Amino acid sequence: MQISGSKKLQNSESTGWLMAFPATAIIGLFIIVPFLLGFYFAFTNQRFISPNPTEYVGTSNFHQLLDLGVLTLEPERDAATQEIKKDASGAAAYPTVRSLTRNNSEMPYYDGMREWFSWHSGDNIKVVVARDVVFMKAIVNTFLFVLITAPLQGGLALLLAMMINQKLPGINIFRTIYFMPVVVSIVVVSLLWRFIYSGDNGLLNAILGFFTFGTFKPVDWLGNSATALPSIIAMSIWQAVGFHMVIWLSGLQTIPVSLYEAADIEGATGWQKFRFVTWPGLRNTAILVLVVITMQAFTLFSQIAVMTQGGPVDATQTIVFQAVQHGYAKQDIATGSAISVILFIIVITISLIQRYLTREKLT
Amino acid sequence: MANVQLRDVHKSFGATHIIKGIDLEIAHGEFVVFVGPSGCGKSTLLRMIAGLEDITSGEISIKDRVVNDLPPKDRGIAMVFQSYALFPHMTVRQNVGFGLKINNTPPAELESRVNEAARILKMENLLDRKPSQLSGGQRQRVAIGRAIVRNPEVFLFDEPLSNLDAALRVNTRAEIAKLHNDLGATMIYVTHDQVEAMTLADKIVVLEAGKIRQVGSPLELYHKPNNLFVAGFIGSPKMNFMEVEAVSSSASGVIIKSADFTEQRIPVAKGNVKAGDKLTLGIRPENMRADTKGDLKISGKMELVEHLGHETFVEAKTKSGVSFTGLIDGETLVKLGQDMALSFKANDCHLFDAAGEAVHRLKVPEIVHA
Ligand SMILES: Nc1ncnc2c1ncn2[C@@H]1O[C@H](COP(=O)(O)OP(=O)(O)O)[C@@H](O)[C@H]1O
Ligand SMILES: [Mg+2]
């Protein structure tokens, strides 16, 4: 009886669907539907709460975020001689950017853009203008964060993994210590590090002061636009390095000891053993670590939200922070969605490039 | 002269004493096989010679030079691992040439030495493949190639054949023997398989629990085992052991009896065997015959009969409950459950005292000393 009963359950299609329903529903509701809605909202003027009906607005959200232009500012010249007019201190006078981007009917595309950065080119000044300068800074900061974090965090994690992968007494204590920050919420970690980085009586300043016998001038690490992003990078590397260390460690342990012994017999040095045994044996692990770090780094948000709110002077703006700012703080769901779509395209492009570059080369 | 000497060599892992005092002389060009049951310390001993494990106490010298503190690469050895230990991402050519490359051998010389090794091992056609594209036997060949190319004075093999199938094992065994012949190098070979030991060795070292039980040529070990352990380990199928009692002893032998035998004189040296001593009689299954023409007869009920064609393996139990085996003529009619008498010659018997030490045999085939 029992056997036939369980047979029946196994063969019953509806039971199967019923059992899969809770998980499917949750994944659908919280991942698939928002993902698709994000694409949809990105092309509308959807707001969080609005009396007006949602309208299709084409790609205007993307233009609003991504439009860039280059203006050439020519110095003012004497009408007759074409000489450049100099003021008393010998500096040339240039028209303002604003005069070109405000109600300038000759260049409607530039209307409303603001200066992002500029440089001198001969007598002229080239000005790169963007419609959303803050978002441009967010993109640059995010890429900076990824480009610095990925190799440093990956490399440091590998170094730790190799040190930990030795049979020494008490080595497990170090594994635990390095892994501990991983299990602590990043929000908590960020809060704690705010104290470490604090300008007046932060731990970091105290330590630096101690080791330099008081000659070190305290720095407001998070309040200074030159040190804010590097500070967040350093903390982020520290926080997740243990996680990647464990991944490397599992990769290291798949390399047979006999390969190292064979290399020893051939007289390989430590570096040669790394170069010819360890590193080739870690190929697949390296791809995994690289992809995971890259993806995590692109979604940098919590540290910013807790520690700097994008400041000072937009020095720590990031793509996801901007998405949240637009979507919730400014209640502009449409722009928030458009930013998410842009991030999605960036991340998927980079993953595909990484997959291509690290593909198995057949001989 | 690449001789190898071990003097009172000990090894402990932490508090566990694994190698318990090994003294051994290996002459130049000798093929020595370490054999013993799994876990007896064969690999550990070999790895100590290689320099992969350090030596807890004692002294190992190669070419009359103490190597205790030399790294593996300076010992003039090459090692072939059971798992082959080929570098998976390198081609065969790169694997074989690895040691030469990292020691900055000029490319032209590297090329010619790799090709020479490939020629010796007949694997020229495999040089551009990766290990994953090779069969087990081919990988083993590459591993041997990597050893040859270093021109070592001593080759070390750790169970090189145990990952191969039976047919390939026989082939590769023959090739290793030929290689030893051609290169004339000293070879030390570890195996748990006594057949490999018998077929390859000039000298077999039988190990048990970190100690040498006997050193000798294959035929010496077969015909003159020093103790029960060696007697049981060397030879396949295993030697039969039966409890017997000494009736009397004299210069011409020891007279024994048991529940299954009538009194019989076994030609062994008298030693210190006295009447009434409990002894163990050893007789190899292949010395059993399916008639009653031998000096000693034993009969029992057939419990296992395996017809192999040219011979038949039988296992039987006597009325007193003693099991014995025999390898008898393949044309003898034997049936399971049948009562049957086997017999054997007194000259073929071995006797062991209560401590398991052999009583010296007086009649040993000429071939042992040839
Ligand atoms: N690195 C090690 N640490 C601790 N014990 C070891 C180590 N290597 C080997 N042993 C022990 O030493 C004994 C002999 O091992 P081994 O030489 O590999 O035996 P064999 O090769 O004869 O099968 C085994 O009991 C094994 O558990
Ligand atoms: Mg072993």
PDB file of C-alpha atoms in Angstrom, chain A residues 256-269 272 275-277 280-281 361 363, chain B residues 47 52 72-73 77 79 81 83 85-90 98-99 101-103 130 146 150:
ATOM      1  CA  PRO A 256      48.248  16.903  -5.729  1.00  0.00           C
ATOM      2  CA  VAL A 257      51.213  17.050  -3.347  1.00  0.00           C
ATOM      3  CA  SER A 258      53.125  14.719  -5.646  1.00  0.00           C
ATOM      4  CA  LEU A 259      53.347  17.490  -8.262  1.00  0.00           C
ATOM      5  CA  TYR A 260      55.283  19.619  -5.786  1.00  0.00           C
ATOM      6  CA  GLU A 261      57.470  16.654  -4.933  1.00  0.00           C
ATOM      7  CA  ALA A 262      58.157  15.978  -8.597  1.00  0.00           C
ATOM      8  CA  ALA A 263      59.115  19.639  -8.961  1.00  0.00           C
ATOM      9  CA  ASP A 264      61.358  19.372  -5.881  1.00  0.00           C
ATOM     10  CA  ILE A 265      63.205  16.452  -7.386  1.00  0.00           C
ATOM     11  CA  GLU A 266      63.743  18.452 -10.566  1.00  0.00           C
ATOM     12  CA  GLY A 267      65.182  21.229  -8.422  1.00  0.00           C
ATOM     13  CA  ALA A 268      62.447  23.835  -8.843  1.00  0.00           C
ATOM     14  CA  THR A 269      62.688  26.954  -6.682  1.00  0.00           C
ATOM     15  CA  GLN A 272      59.129  28.046 -10.100  1.00  0.00           C
ATOM     16  CA  ARG A 275      54.719  29.439 -11.598  1.00  0.00           C
ATOM     17  CA  PHE A 276      54.578  25.891 -12.989  1.00  0.00           C
ATOM     18  CA  VAL A 277      52.489  23.963 -10.474  1.00  0.00           C
ATOM     19  CA  PRO A 280      48.291  26.521 -13.571  1.00  0.00           C
ATOM     20  CA  GLY A 281      46.463  24.354 -11.044  1.00  0.00           C
ATOM     21  CA  LYS A 361      42.809  27.421 -25.149  1.00  0.00           C
ATOM     22  CA  THR A 363      46.291  23.169 -28.481  1.00  0.00           C
TER      23      THR A 363
ATOM     24  CA  ARG B  47      61.107   9.033   0.025  1.00  0.00           C
ATOM     25  CA  LEU B  52      61.289  14.111   0.248  1.00  0.00           C
ATOM     26  CA  PRO B  72      66.493  16.021  -3.675  1.00  0.00           C
ATOM     27  CA  LYS B  73      67.913  17.623  -6.796  1.00  0.00           C
ATOM     28  CA  ILE B  77      68.284  10.593  -8.160  1.00  0.00           C
ATOM     29  CA  MET B  79      61.784   9.352  -8.967  1.00  0.00           C
ATOM     30  CA  PHE B  81      55.554   8.287  -8.633  1.00  0.00           C
ATOM     31  CA  SER B  83      50.296   8.707  -9.459  1.00  0.00           C
ATOM     32  CA  ALA B  85      52.749  13.262 -11.001  1.00  0.00           C
ATOM     33  CA  LEU B  86      52.786  14.703 -14.515  1.00  0.00           C
ATOM     34  CA  PHE B  87      52.166  18.428 -14.811  1.00  0.00           C
ATOM     35  CA  PRO B  88      48.661  18.464 -16.302  1.00  0.00           C
ATOM     36  CA  HIS B  89      48.907  21.709 -18.248  1.00  0.00           C
ATOM     37  CA  MET B  90      52.208  20.833 -19.932  1.00  0.00           C
ATOM     38  CA  PHE B  98      60.909  20.402 -17.235  1.00  0.00           C
ATOM     39  CA  GLY B  99      63.937  19.726 -15.076  1.00  0.00           C
ATOM     40  CA  LYS B 101      64.464  23.807 -18.601  1.00  0.00           C
ATOM     41  CA  ILE B 102      64.405  25.136 -15.068  1.00  0.00           C
ATOM     42  CA  ASN B 103      68.088  24.335 -14.754  1.00  0.00           C
ATOM     43  CA  LYS B 130      48.828  16.706 -22.822  1.00  0.00           C
ATOM     44  CA  ARG B 146      61.068  12.520 -17.139  1.00  0.00           C
ATOM     45  CA  ARG B 150      67.932  13.694 -15.921  1.00  0.00           C
TER      46      ARG B 150
END
